[in-house]
């Protein structure tokens, strides 16, 4: 598929991150084909992308001299054909990522960078899912992707120089800066941040403090911009549990095992901002 405005970026997964990455590309004039297996997620994504584009413009995060790109939403991965690059932002489960990456690798041109936004699964594990492992590279966009201009780029042991160079060029065209790190479970940011969020949830579960108190202390005493529990709600508690589980499974480090307080929220369907409720109440679902 080509969008009316030409060569596109393919984004797989229309959840929290797929939407933010789509907004980033559109805001910089790059058309996007956004693929999800869930039609309802695509419908929600169209609304959310429009909202984020307005917010990006207000925040000065969208170049004023460029017309926004066009987005096409689809449930068929075949529509990714012809993409300049693919960003995979599907659910943080190995089976979902293996399926999505394997399917898209078959429809794009050889040499197209396959970029995974995984939070914790090593790039080299995912490289086994694609026919040309050198094309796979990690780009750990942060949330909200359309406002955060630094991206943790993860180079797997089999990632080709060309894939890293093309990713850096793409990020540059999107006004993003890259910090390239070596492949490892959770890389730098998840490995440091996720156990903190897990412990913050545990403190609330044990009744040591409320979510508000934990966040207040971390902001007021330690200079965090948002508290850990507001951050967890923004990430999505289901995604946080999946990322922690991926880290725990691959490192055996006990502090990564998702704690009962987080698991209970997920069982109750309180997934954070995206479901309208997590450690805080947001009134209504946004994505
Ligand atoms: N949420 C965050 O703050 C954050 C930050 C950085 C990285 N990440 C990573 O980004 C990825 C996506 O996370 P998210 O929070 O957006 O998840 P999410 O649960 O909000 O969305 C995931 C989407 O993927 C879709 N999906 C599942 N299988 C698919 C497939 N085969 N093809 C197409 N779509 C498919 C689901 O229907 C869903 O809409 C994960 O790897 C996550 O670890 C998340």
CSV table of N, CA and C and ligand atoms in Angstrom, one decimal, residues 11-19 21 35-38 41-42 44 74-75 77 88-93 95-97 99-101 116-121 139-144 190 194 231-232 234-236 238-240 242-243 274 287, ligand 1:
chain,number,residue,atom,x,y,z
A,11,UNK,N,3.9,1.0,11.0
A,11,UNK,CA,3.9,0.9,12.5
A,11,UNK,C,3.0,-0.3,12.8
A,12,UNK,N,3.6,-1.3,13.5
A,12,UNK,CA,2.8,-2.5,13.9
A,12,UNK,C,2.4,-2.3,15.4
A,13,UNK,N,1.1,-2.3,15.7
A,13,UNK,CA,0.6,-2.2,17.0
A,13,UNK,C,0.1,-0.8,17.2
A,14,UNK,N,-1.3,-0.7,17.5
A,14,UNK,CA,-1.9,0.7,17.6
A,14,UNK,C,-2.3,0.9,19.1
A,15,UNK,N,-1.4,0.5,20.0
A,15,UNK,CA,-1.6,0.8,21.4
A,15,UNK,C,-0.9,2.1,21.8
A,16,UNK,N,-0.6,2.1,23.1
A,16,UNK,CA,0.0,3.4,23.6
A,16,UNK,C,1.2,3.8,22.8
A,17,UNK,N,2.1,2.9,22.5
A,17,UNK,CA,3.4,3.3,21.8
A,17,UNK,C,3.2,3.5,20.3
A,18,UNK,N,2.4,2.6,19.7
A,18,UNK,CA,2.2,2.7,18.3
A,18,UNK,C,1.6,4.0,17.9
A,19,UNK,N,0.6,4.4,18.8
A,19,UNK,CA,-0.1,5.7,18.5
A,19,UNK,C,0.9,6.9,18.7
A,21,UNK,N,4.2,6.9,18.4
A,21,UNK,CA,5.2,6.8,17.3
A,21,UNK,C,4.6,7.3,16.0
A,35,UNK,N,-0.8,-0.7,11.6
A,35,UNK,CA,-1.4,-2.1,11.5
A,35,UNK,C,-1.7,-2.6,12.9
A,36,UNK,N,-2.9,-3.1,13.1
A,36,UNK,CA,-3.2,-3.8,14.4
A,36,UNK,C,-4.1,-5.0,14.0
A,37,UNK,N,-4.1,-6.0,14.9
A,37,UNK,CA,-5.0,-7.1,14.7
A,37,UNK,C,-6.4,-6.8,15.2
A,38,UNK,N,-6.5,-5.7,16.0
A,38,UNK,CA,-7.7,-5.4,16.6
A,38,UNK,C,-8.3,-4.1,16.0
A,41,UNK,N,-8.9,-1.2,18.3
A,41,UNK,CA,-7.7,-0.4,18.7
A,41,UNK,C,-7.4,0.6,17.6
A,42,UNK,N,-7.6,0.2,16.3
A,42,UNK,CA,-7.3,1.1,15.2
A,42,UNK,C,-8.2,2.3,15.2
A,44,UNK,N,-9.7,3.6,17.9
A,44,UNK,CA,-9.3,4.4,19.0
A,44,UNK,C,-8.1,5.2,18.6
A,74,UNK,N,-5.1,-0.3,9.2
A,74,UNK,CA,-5.4,-1.5,8.5
A,74,UNK,C,-5.2,-2.7,9.5
A,75,UNK,N,-5.9,-3.8,9.2
A,75,UNK,CA,-5.6,-5.0,10.0
A,75,UNK,C,-4.8,-6.0,9.1
A,77,UNK,N,-1.2,-6.9,7.5
A,77,UNK,CA,0.2,-6.6,7.5
A,77,UNK,C,0.7,-6.5,6.1
A,88,UNK,N,8.0,-2.0,15.0
A,88,UNK,CA,7.1,-3.0,15.7
A,88,UNK,C,6.9,-2.5,17.1
A,89,UNK,N,5.6,-2.3,17.5
A,89,UNK,CA,5.2,-1.8,18.8
A,89,UNK,C,4.0,-2.7,19.3
A,90,UNK,N,4.1,-4.0,19.1
A,90,UNK,CA,3.0,-4.8,19.5
A,90,UNK,C,3.2,-5.2,21.0
A,91,UNK,N,2.2,-5.9,21.5
A,91,UNK,CA,2.2,-6.4,22.9
A,91,UNK,C,3.6,-7.0,23.3
A,92,UNK,N,4.0,-6.7,24.5
A,92,UNK,CA,5.3,-7.2,25.0
A,92,UNK,C,5.3,-8.7,25.4
A,93,UNK,N,5.0,-9.5,24.4
A,93,UNK,CA,5.0,-10.9,24.6
A,93,UNK,C,5.8,-11.5,23.4
A,95,UNK,N,5.6,-14.3,21.8
A,95,UNK,CA,4.8,-14.9,20.7
A,95,UNK,C,4.3,-13.8,19.8
A,96,UNK,N,3.7,-12.7,20.4
A,96,UNK,CA,3.1,-11.7,19.6
A,96,UNK,C,4.2,-11.0,18.7
A,97,UNK,N,5.4,-10.8,19.3
A,97,UNK,CA,6.4,-10.1,18.5
A,97,UNK,C,7.0,-11.0,17.4
A,99,UNK,N,5.5,-13.3,15.9
A,99,UNK,CA,4.5,-13.4,14.8
A,99,UNK,C,4.5,-12.2,13.9
A,100,UNK,N,4.5,-11.0,14.6
A,100,UNK,CA,4.4,-9.7,13.9
A,100,UNK,C,5.6,-9.5,13.0
A,101,UNK,N,6.8,-9.7,13.6
A,101,UNK,CA,8.0,-9.4,12.9
A,101,UNK,C,8.2,-10.4,11.7
A,116,UNK,N,12.4,-2.7,16.5
A,116,UNK,CA,11.5,-3.2,17.5
A,116,UNK,C,11.5,-2.2,18.7
A,117,UNK,N,10.3,-1.9,19.2
A,117,UNK,CA,10.2,-1.0,20.4
A,117,UNK,C,10.1,-1.8,21.7
A,118,UNK,N,10.5,-3.1,21.7
A,118,UNK,CA,10.5,-3.9,22.9
A,118,UNK,C,11.1,-3.1,24.1
A,119,UNK,N,10.5,-3.4,25.3
A,119,UNK,CA,11.1,-2.7,26.5
A,119,UNK,C,12.1,-3.7,27.2
A,120,UNK,N,12.0,-5.0,26.8
A,120,UNK,CA,12.8,-5.8,27.6
A,120,UNK,C,13.4,-7.1,26.9
A,121,UNK,N,12.8,-7.5,25.8
A,121,UNK,CA,13.2,-8.7,25.2
A,121,UNK,C,14.5,-8.4,24.4
A,139,UNK,N,14.7,0.2,18.9
A,139,UNK,CA,14.5,1.7,19.2
A,139,UNK,C,13.5,1.8,20.3
A,140,UNK,N,14.0,2.0,21.5
A,140,UNK,CA,13.1,2.1,22.7
A,140,UNK,C,12.6,3.5,22.8
A,141,UNK,N,11.6,3.8,22.0
A,141,UNK,CA,10.9,5.1,22.2
A,141,UNK,C,10.3,5.2,23.6
A,142,UNK,N,10.3,6.3,24.2
A,142,UNK,CA,9.6,6.5,25.5
A,142,UNK,C,8.3,7.1,25.3
A,143,UNK,N,7.5,7.0,26.3
A,143,UNK,CA,6.1,7.5,26.3
A,143,UNK,C,6.0,8.8,27.1
A,144,UNK,N,5.4,9.8,26.5
A,144,UNK,CA,4.7,9.9,25.2
A,144,UNK,C,5.8,10.2,24.1
A,190,UNK,N,14.8,0.3,31.0
A,190,UNK,CA,13.8,-0.6,31.7
A,190,UNK,C,14.5,-1.3,32.9
A,194,UNK,N,12.1,-0.1,35.8
A,194,UNK,CA,11.0,-1.0,36.1
A,194,UNK,C,11.0,-1.6,37.5
A,231,UNK,N,3.9,7.3,36.6
A,231,UNK,CA,4.7,6.8,35.5
A,231,UNK,C,4.2,5.4,35.1
A,232,UNK,N,4.0,4.6,36.1
A,232,UNK,CA,3.5,3.2,35.9
A,232,UNK,C,2.1,3.3,35.2
A,234,UNK,N,1.0,5.6,33.3
A,234,UNK,CA,1.2,6.2,31.9
A,234,UNK,C,1.7,5.0,31.0
A,235,UNK,N,2.6,4.2,31.5
A,235,UNK,CA,3.2,3.1,30.7
A,235,UNK,C,2.0,2.1,30.4
A,236,UNK,N,1.2,1.8,31.4
A,236,UNK,CA,0.2,0.8,31.2
A,236,UNK,C,0.6,-0.4,32.1
A,238,UNK,N,-0.4,-3.4,32.5
A,238,UNK,CA,-0.2,-4.8,31.8
A,238,UNK,C,1.1,-4.8,31.1
A,239,UNK,N,1.5,-3.7,30.4
A,239,UNK,CA,2.8,-3.7,29.7
A,239,UNK,C,3.9,-3.8,30.7
A,240,UNK,N,3.7,-3.1,31.9
A,240,UNK,CA,4.8,-3.1,32.9
A,240,UNK,C,5.0,-4.5,33.4
A,242,UNK,N,4.3,-7.3,31.9
A,242,UNK,CA,4.9,-8.1,30.8
A,242,UNK,C,6.4,-7.8,30.7
A,243,UNK,N,6.8,-6.5,30.8
A,243,UNK,CA,8.2,-6.2,30.7
A,243,UNK,C,9.0,-6.7,31.9
A,274,UNK,N,-4.7,4.2,30.2
A,274,UNK,CA,-5.4,3.7,29.0
A,274,UNK,C,-6.8,3.1,29.3
A,287,UNK,N,-7.4,5.8,25.4
A,287,UNK,CA,-6.9,5.2,24.1
A,287,UNK,C,-7.7,4.1,23.7
B,1,LIG,N1,3.8,1.7,27.3
B,1,LIG,C1,5.0,2.3,27.4
B,1,LIG,O1,5.2,3.3,28.1
B,1,LIG,C2,6.2,1.7,26.6
B,1,LIG,C3,7.4,2.4,26.5
B,1,LIG,C4,8.4,2.0,25.7
B,1,LIG,C5,8.3,0.8,25.1
B,1,LIG,N2,7.1,0.1,25.2
B,1,LIG,C6,7.0,-1.2,24.4
B,1,LIG,O2,6.2,-0.9,23.2
B,1,LIG,C7,5.5,-2.1,22.9
B,1,LIG,C8,4.0,-1.8,22.8
B,1,LIG,O3,3.6,-1.4,24.1
B,1,LIG,P1,2.2,-0.6,24.3
B,1,LIG,O4,2.3,0.0,25.7
B,1,LIG,O5,1.9,0.3,23.2
B,1,LIG,O6,1.2,-1.8,24.3
B,1,LIG,P2,-0.4,-1.8,24.2
B,1,LIG,O7,-0.9,-3.0,25.0
B,1,LIG,O8,-1.0,-0.5,24.5
B,1,LIG,O9,-0.7,-2.1,22.6
B,1,LIG,C9,-0.2,-3.2,22.0
B,1,LIG,C10,-1.0,-3.3,20.7
B,1,LIG,O10,-0.4,-4.4,19.9
B,1,LIG,C11,-1.5,-5.0,19.2
B,1,LIG,N3,-1.0,-6.3,18.6
B,1,LIG,C12,-0.8,-7.4,19.3
B,1,LIG,N4,-0.3,-8.4,18.4
B,1,LIG,C13,-0.3,-7.8,17.2
B,1,LIG,C14,0.2,-8.2,15.9
B,1,LIG,N5,0.6,-9.4,15.7
B,1,LIG,N6,0.1,-7.3,14.9
B,1,LIG,C15,-0.3,-6.0,15.1
B,1,LIG,N7,-0.7,-5.6,16.3
B,1,LIG,C16,-0.7,-6.4,17.3
B,1,LIG,C17,-2.6,-5.1,20.2
B,1,LIG,O11,-3.9,-5.3,19.6
B,1,LIG,C18,-2.5,-3.7,20.9
B,1,LIG,O12,-3.3,-2.8,20.3
B,1,LIG,C19,5.8,-3.2,23.9
B,1,LIG,O13,6.9,-3.9,23.4
B,1,LIG,C20,6.2,-2.3,25.1
B,1,LIG,O14,7.1,-3.0,26.0
B,1,LIG,C21,6.0,0.5,25.9
